[in-house]
Short mmCIF file of C-alpha atoms in Angstrom, two decimals:
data_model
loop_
_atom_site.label_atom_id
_atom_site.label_comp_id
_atom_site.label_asym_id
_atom_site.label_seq_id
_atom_site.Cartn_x
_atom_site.Cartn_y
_atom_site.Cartn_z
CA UNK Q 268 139.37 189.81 236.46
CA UNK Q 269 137.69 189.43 233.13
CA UNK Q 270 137.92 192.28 230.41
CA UNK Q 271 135.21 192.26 228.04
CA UNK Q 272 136.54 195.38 226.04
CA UNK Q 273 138.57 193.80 222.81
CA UNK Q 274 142.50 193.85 223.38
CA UNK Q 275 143.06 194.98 219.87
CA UNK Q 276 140.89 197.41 218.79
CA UNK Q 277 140.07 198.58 215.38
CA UNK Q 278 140.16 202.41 214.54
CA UNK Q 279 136.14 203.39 214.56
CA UNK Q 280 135.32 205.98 211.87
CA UNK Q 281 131.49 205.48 212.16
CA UNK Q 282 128.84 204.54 214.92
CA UNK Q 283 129.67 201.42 216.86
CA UNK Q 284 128.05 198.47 215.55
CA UNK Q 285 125.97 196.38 218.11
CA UNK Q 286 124.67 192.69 217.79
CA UNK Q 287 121.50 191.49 219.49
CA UNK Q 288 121.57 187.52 218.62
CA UNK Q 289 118.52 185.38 218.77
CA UNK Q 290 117.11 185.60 221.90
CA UNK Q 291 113.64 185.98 224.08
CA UNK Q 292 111.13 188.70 222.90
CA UNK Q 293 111.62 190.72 225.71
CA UNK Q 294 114.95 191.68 223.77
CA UNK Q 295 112.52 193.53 221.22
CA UNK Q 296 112.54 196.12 224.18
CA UNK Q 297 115.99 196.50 224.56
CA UNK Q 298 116.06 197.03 220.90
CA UNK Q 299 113.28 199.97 220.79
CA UNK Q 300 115.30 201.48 223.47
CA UNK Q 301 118.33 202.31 221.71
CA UNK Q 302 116.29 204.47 219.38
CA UNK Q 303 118.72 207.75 218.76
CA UNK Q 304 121.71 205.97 220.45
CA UNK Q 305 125.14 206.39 219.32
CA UNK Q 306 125.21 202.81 218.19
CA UNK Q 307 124.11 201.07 215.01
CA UNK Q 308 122.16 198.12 215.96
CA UNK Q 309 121.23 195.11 214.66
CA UNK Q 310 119.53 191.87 215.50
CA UNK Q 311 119.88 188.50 214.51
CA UNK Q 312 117.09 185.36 214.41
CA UNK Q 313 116.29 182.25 213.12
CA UNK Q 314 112.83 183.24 213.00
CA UNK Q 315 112.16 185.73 209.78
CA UNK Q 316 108.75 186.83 211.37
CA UNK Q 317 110.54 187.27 215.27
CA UNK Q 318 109.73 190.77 216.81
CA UNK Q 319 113.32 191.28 217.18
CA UNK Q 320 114.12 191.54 213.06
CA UNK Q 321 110.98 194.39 213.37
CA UNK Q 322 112.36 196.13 216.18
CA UNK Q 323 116.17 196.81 214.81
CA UNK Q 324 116.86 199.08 211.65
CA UNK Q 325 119.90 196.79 210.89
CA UNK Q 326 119.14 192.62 210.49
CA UNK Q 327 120.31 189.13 209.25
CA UNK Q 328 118.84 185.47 209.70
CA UNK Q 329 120.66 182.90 212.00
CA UNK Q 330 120.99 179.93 210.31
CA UNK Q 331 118.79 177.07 211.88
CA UNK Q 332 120.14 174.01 214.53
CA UNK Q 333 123.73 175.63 214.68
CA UNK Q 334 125.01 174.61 218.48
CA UNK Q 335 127.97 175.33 221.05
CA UNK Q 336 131.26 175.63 218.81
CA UNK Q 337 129.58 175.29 215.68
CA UNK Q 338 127.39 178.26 216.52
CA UNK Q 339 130.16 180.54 217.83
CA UNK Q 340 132.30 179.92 214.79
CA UNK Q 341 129.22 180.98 212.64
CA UNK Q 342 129.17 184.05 214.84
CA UNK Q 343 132.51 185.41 214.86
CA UNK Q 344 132.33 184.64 210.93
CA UNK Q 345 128.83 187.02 210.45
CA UNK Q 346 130.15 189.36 212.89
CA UNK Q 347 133.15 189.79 211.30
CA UNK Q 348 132.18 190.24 207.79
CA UNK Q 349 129.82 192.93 208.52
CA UNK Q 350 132.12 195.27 210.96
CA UNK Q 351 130.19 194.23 214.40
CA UNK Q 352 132.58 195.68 217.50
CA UNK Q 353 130.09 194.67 219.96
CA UNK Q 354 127.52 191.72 220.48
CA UNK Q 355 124.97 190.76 223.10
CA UNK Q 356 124.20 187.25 222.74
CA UNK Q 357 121.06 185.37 223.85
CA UNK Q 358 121.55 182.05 221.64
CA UNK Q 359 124.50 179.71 223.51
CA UNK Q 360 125.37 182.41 225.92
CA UNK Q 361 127.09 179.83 228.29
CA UNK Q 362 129.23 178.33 225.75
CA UNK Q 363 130.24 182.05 224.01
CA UNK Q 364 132.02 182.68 227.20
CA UNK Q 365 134.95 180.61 226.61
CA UNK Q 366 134.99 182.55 223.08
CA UNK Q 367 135.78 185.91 224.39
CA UNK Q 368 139.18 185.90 223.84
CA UNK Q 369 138.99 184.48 220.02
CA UNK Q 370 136.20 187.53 219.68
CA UNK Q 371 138.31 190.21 221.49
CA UNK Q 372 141.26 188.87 218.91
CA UNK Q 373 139.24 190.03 215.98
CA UNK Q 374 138.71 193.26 217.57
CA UNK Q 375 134.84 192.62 218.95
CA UNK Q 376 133.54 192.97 222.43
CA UNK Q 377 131.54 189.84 223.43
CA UNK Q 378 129.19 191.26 226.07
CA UNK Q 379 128.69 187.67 228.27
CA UNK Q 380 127.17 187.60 231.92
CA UNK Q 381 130.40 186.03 233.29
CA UNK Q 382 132.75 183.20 232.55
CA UNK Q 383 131.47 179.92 231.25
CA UNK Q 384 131.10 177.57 234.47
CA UNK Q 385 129.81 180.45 236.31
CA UNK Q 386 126.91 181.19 233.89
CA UNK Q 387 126.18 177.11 234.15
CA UNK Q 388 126.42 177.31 237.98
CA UNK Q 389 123.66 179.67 238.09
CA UNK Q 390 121.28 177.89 235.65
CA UNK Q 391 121.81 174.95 237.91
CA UNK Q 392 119.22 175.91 240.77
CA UNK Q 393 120.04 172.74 242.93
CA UNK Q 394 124.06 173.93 242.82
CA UNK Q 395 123.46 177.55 242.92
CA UNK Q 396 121.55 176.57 246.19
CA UNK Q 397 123.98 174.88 248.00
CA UNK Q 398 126.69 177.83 247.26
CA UNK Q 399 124.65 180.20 247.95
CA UNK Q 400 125.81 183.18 250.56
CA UNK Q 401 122.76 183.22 252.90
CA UNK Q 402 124.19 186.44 254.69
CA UNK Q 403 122.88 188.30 251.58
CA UNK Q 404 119.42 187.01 251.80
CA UNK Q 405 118.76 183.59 253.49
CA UNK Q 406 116.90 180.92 251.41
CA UNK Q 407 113.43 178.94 251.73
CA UNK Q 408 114.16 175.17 253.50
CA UNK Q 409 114.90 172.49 250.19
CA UNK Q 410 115.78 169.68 249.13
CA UNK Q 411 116.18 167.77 245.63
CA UNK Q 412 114.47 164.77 244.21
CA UNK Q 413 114.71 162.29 240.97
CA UNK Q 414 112.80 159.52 242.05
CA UNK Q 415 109.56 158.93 243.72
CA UNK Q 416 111.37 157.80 246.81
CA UNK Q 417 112.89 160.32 247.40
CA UNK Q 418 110.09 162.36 246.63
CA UNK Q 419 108.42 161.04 249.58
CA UNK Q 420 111.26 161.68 252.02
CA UNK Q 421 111.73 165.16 250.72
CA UNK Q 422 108.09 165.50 251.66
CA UNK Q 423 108.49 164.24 254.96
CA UNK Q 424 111.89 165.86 256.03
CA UNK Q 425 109.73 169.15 254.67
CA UNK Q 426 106.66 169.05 256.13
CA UNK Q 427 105.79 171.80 258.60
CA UNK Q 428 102.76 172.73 259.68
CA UNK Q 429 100.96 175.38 257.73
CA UNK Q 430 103.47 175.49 255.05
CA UNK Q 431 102.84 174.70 251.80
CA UNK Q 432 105.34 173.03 249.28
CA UNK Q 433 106.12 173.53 245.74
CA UNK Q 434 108.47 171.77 243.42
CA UNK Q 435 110.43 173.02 240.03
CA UNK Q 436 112.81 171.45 237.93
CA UNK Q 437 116.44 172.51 238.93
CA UNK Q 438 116.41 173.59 235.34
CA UNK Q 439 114.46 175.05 233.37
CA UNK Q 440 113.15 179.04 232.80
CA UNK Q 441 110.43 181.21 233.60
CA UNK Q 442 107.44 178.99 235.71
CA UNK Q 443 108.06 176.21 233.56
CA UNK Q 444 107.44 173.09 235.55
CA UNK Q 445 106.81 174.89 239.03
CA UNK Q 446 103.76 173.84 241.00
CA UNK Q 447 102.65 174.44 243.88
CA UNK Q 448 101.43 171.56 246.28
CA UNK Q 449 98.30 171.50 247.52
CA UNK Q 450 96.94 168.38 249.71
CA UNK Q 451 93.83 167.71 247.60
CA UNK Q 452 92.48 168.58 244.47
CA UNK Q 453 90.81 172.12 245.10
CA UNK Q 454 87.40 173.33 243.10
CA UNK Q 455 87.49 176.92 243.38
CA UNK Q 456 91.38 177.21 242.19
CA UNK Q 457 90.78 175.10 239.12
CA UNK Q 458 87.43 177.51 238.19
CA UNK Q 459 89.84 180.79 238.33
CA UNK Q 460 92.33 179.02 236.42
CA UNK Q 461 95.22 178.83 238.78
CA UNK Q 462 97.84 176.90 236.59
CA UNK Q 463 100.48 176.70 239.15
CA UNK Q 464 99.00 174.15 241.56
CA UNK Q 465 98.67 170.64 241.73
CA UNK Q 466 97.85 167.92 244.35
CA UNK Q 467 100.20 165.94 246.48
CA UNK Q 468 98.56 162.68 244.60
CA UNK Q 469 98.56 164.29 240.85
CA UNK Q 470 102.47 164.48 241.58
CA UNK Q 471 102.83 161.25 243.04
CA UNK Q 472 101.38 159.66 240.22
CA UNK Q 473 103.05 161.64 238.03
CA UNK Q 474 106.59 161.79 239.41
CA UNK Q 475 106.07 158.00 239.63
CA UNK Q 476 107.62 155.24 237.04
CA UNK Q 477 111.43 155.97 237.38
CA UNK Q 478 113.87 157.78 237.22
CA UNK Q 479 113.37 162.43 236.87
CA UNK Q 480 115.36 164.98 236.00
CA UNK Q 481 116.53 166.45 238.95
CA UNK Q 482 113.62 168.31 240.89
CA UNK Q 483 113.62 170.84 243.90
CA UNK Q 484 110.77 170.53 246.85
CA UNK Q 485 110.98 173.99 249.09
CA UNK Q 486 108.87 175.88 251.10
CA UNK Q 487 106.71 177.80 249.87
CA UNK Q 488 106.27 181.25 251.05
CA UNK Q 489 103.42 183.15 251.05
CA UNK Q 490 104.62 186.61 251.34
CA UNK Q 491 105.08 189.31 248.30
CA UNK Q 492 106.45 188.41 245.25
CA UNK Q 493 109.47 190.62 243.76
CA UNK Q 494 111.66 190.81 240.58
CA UNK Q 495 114.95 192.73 240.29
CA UNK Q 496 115.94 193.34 237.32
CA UNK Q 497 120.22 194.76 236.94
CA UNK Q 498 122.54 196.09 234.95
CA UNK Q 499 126.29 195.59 235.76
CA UNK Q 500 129.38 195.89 234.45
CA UNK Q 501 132.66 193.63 235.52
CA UNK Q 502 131.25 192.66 239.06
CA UNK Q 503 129.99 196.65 239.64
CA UNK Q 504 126.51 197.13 239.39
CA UNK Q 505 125.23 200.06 237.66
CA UNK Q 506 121.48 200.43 238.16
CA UNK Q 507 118.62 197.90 239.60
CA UNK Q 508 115.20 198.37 239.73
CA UNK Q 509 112.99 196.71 242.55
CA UNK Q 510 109.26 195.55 241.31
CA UNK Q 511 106.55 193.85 243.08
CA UNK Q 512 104.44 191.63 241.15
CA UNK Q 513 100.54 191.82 241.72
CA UNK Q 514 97.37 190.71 239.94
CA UNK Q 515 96.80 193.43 237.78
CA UNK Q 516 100.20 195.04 237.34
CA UNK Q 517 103.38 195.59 239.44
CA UNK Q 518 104.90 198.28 241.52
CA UNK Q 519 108.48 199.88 241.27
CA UNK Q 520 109.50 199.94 244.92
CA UNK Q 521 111.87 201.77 246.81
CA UNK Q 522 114.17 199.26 248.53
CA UNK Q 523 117.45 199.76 249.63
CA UNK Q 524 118.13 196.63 251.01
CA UNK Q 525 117.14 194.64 247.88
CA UNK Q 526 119.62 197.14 245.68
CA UNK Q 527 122.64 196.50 248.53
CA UNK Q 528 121.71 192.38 247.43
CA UNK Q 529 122.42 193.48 243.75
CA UNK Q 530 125.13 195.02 244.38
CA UNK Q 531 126.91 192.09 246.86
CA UNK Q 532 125.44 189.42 243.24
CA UNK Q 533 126.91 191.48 240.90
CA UNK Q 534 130.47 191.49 242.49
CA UNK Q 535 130.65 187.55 243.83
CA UNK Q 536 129.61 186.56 240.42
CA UNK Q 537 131.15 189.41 238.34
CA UNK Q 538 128.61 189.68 236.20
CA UNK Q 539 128.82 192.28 233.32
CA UNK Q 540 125.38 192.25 231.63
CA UNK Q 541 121.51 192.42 232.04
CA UNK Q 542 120.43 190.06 235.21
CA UNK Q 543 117.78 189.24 237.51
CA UNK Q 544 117.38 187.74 240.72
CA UNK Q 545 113.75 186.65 241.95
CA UNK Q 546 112.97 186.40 245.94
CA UNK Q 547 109.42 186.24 248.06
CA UNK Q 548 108.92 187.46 251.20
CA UNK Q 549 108.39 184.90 254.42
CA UNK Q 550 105.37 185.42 256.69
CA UNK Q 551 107.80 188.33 258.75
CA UNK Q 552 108.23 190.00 255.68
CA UNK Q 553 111.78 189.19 255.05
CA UNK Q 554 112.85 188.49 251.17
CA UNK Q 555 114.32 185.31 250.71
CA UNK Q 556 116.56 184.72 247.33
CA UNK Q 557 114.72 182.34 245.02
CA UNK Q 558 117.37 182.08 241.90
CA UNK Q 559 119.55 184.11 239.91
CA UNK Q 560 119.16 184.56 235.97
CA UNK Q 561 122.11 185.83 234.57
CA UNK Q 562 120.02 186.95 231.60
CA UNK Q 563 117.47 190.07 230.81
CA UNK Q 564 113.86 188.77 232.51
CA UNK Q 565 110.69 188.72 230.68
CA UNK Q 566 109.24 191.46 232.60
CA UNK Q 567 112.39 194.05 232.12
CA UNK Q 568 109.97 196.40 229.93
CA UNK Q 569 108.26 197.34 233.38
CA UNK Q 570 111.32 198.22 235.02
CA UNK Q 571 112.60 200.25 232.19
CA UNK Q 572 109.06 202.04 233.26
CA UNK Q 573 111.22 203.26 235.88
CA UNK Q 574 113.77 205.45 233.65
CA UNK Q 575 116.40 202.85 233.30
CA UNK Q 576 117.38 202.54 229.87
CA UNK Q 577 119.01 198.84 230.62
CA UNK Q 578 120.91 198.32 227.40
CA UNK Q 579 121.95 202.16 226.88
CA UNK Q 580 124.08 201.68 229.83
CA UNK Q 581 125.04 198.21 229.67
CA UNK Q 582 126.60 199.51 226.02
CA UNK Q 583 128.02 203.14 227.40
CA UNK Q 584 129.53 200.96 230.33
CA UNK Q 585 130.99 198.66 227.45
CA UNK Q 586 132.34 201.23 225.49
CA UNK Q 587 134.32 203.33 228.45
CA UNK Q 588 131.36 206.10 227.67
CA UNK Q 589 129.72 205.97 231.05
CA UNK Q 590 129.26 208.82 233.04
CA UNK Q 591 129.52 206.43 236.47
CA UNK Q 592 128.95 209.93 238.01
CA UNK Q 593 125.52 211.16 236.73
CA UNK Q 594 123.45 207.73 236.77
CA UNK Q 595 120.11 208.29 236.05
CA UNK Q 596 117.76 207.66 239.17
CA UNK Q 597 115.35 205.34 239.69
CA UNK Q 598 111.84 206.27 239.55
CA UNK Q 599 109.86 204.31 242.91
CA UNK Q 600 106.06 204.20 243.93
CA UNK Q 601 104.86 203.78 240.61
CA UNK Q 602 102.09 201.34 239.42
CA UNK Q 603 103.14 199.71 235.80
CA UNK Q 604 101.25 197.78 233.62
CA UNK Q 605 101.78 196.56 230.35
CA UNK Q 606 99.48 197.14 226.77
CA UNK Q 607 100.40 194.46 223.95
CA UNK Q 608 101.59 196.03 220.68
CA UNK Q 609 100.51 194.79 217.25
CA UNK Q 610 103.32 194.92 214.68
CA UNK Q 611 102.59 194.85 210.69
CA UNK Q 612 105.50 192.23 209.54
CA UNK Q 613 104.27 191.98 205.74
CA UNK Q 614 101.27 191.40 204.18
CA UNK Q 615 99.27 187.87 203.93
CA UNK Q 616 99.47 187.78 199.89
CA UNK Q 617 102.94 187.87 200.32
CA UNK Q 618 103.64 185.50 203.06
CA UNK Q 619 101.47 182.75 201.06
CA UNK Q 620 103.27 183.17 197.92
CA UNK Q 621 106.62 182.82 199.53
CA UNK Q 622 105.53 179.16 201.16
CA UNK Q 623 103.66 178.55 197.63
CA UNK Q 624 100.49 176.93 197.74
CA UNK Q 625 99.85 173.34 199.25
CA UNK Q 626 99.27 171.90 195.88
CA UNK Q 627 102.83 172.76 193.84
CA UNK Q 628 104.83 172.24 197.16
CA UNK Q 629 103.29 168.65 196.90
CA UNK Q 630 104.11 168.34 193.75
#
């Protein structure tokens, strides 16, 4: 069993210091969220102008093109020097794994998903497949492809009637690289702006000339569209939050059986963390299991619509604070959207100076 909590810990005379590292906007959220918290926080970015730096009271710069050891070092280093007992990272989260035990040495809680090979297995779509527990939900029909060859015979092993195919690479994050097939080019799709599809011959040609990186081709169903977004600690969930995607917004849904899934992927894969696990209902309305990402999803601001304060309890749950007793509940049935927030980061004059003009940098 893995313990996150450090094995020697340091006497704490203040608020506990917390470390969001360079990660996806979304973390921005998490960040807001901890407003009046018993924690200091801080971020950390590469990016002086990132929305994470304006979201924490408490900040430092990454340095730029660190990677796997090299970065961790780094980490435990900053961490270390400025009294950090817990961090969240989003920057090499796979390879930080295999750190925890250097970081629990120095008396700081590395909040990972799970162990190293674990977190790799589930960014691997094509192996995650083949593992995967179909008695928790079953899965669309597959198959994988890195040639045009086999392209072809994954089309024809595939091909039902009245089901449409789409292909993704087996790695890769949000819709990046998914399309969905359609048997000619269609008119009316490409007016509305449908990114996501592509004909059968615009991928042939494409997917033609050698060797790929290692593709899926599934079924594609039809059927509602859902995101789950979790928070667990050590293989025990702790709160999920069903949402339905939709054209104009989504909907926080009441749905046992989808919560019962979290709980059965939190405990095979023992995560401790923020996750999310996509599925999409079949033409019977039955939710089949897409992929797992053992990471906070883009959308998590509209489940935390819901009264879930995702990090607040990921950190209480951390710290041996949680009340397992008195979760909060989930609010259902309501209809979120989302409004886009303009941040002042500095001022122009000052920006320009800092970069100096075109003229003297030349020069």
């Amino acid at each position: 069993m893995t313990t996150l909590l450090p094995t020697t810990e340091r006497p704490i005379t203040a608020l506990p210091k917390v470390l969001f590292t360079k990660n996806f906007s979304v973390t921005s959220a998490q960040l807001a969220a901890l407003e009046g918290a018993p924690y200091e926080v801080w971020a950390s970015h590469t990016d002086p102008d990132h929305g994470m730096l304006a979201a924490a009271p408490h900040t430092f710069l990454e340095p730029r093109g660190l990677l796997g050891d090299d970065y961790a070092a780094w980490l435990l280093s900053a961490c270390t020097e400025r009294g950090i007992t817990l961090v969240i990272p989003g920057k090499e989260r796979e390879r930080l794994g295999h750190w925890r035990p250097a970081f629990a040495e120095a008396g700081i809680a590395l909040i990972v998903p799970t162990d190293e090979a674990t977190q790799r297995h589930l960014e691997r779509k094509d192996e995650f497949l083949r593992a995967w527990d179909a008695s928790i939900l079953p899965i669309p029909q597959w198959t994988t492809f890195d040639t045009s060859a086999s392209f072809e015979d994954g089309l024809k092993a595939l091909n039902t009637d009245g089901v449409r195919l789409c292909v993704k690479p087996a790695r890769g994050i949000y819709a990046s690289g998914f399309r969905v097939l359609m048997e000619r080019p269609d008119l009316d799709s490409f007016l509305k702006g449908e990114l996501y599809q592509m004909s059968v011959a615009a991928a042939r040609e494409m997917f033609a000339g050698g060797a790929l990186p290692t593709m899926l081709l599934m079924h594609t169903l039809e059927g509602a569209e859902r995101s789950i977004d979790c928070v667990a600690w050590q293989g025990r969930l702790i709160r999920a939050v069903v949402r339905r995607k939709g054209e104009q917004g989504q909907r926080l849904e009441d749905r046992p059986d989808l919560v019962a899934a979290a709980e059965k992927i939190a405990h095979t894969y023992h995560l401790s963390g923020i996750f999310n696990f996509q599925t999409k209902d079949d033409n019977s309305r039955v939710p089949h299991m897409l992929e797992i990402n053992a990471r906070a999803s883009g959308g998590l601001r509209y489940s935390m619509a819901g009264g879930i304060n995702f990090p607040r309890l990921l950190l209480d749950a951390a710290t041996g604070t949680l009340d397992w007793a008195a979760l909060p509940p989930v609010r259902t049935g309501l209809s979120v959207a989302e409004d886009k927030v303009v941040r002042v980061l500095g001022t122009a004059d000052l920006a320009e100076a800092e970069q100096g003009e075109p003229e003297a940098a030349a020069g």
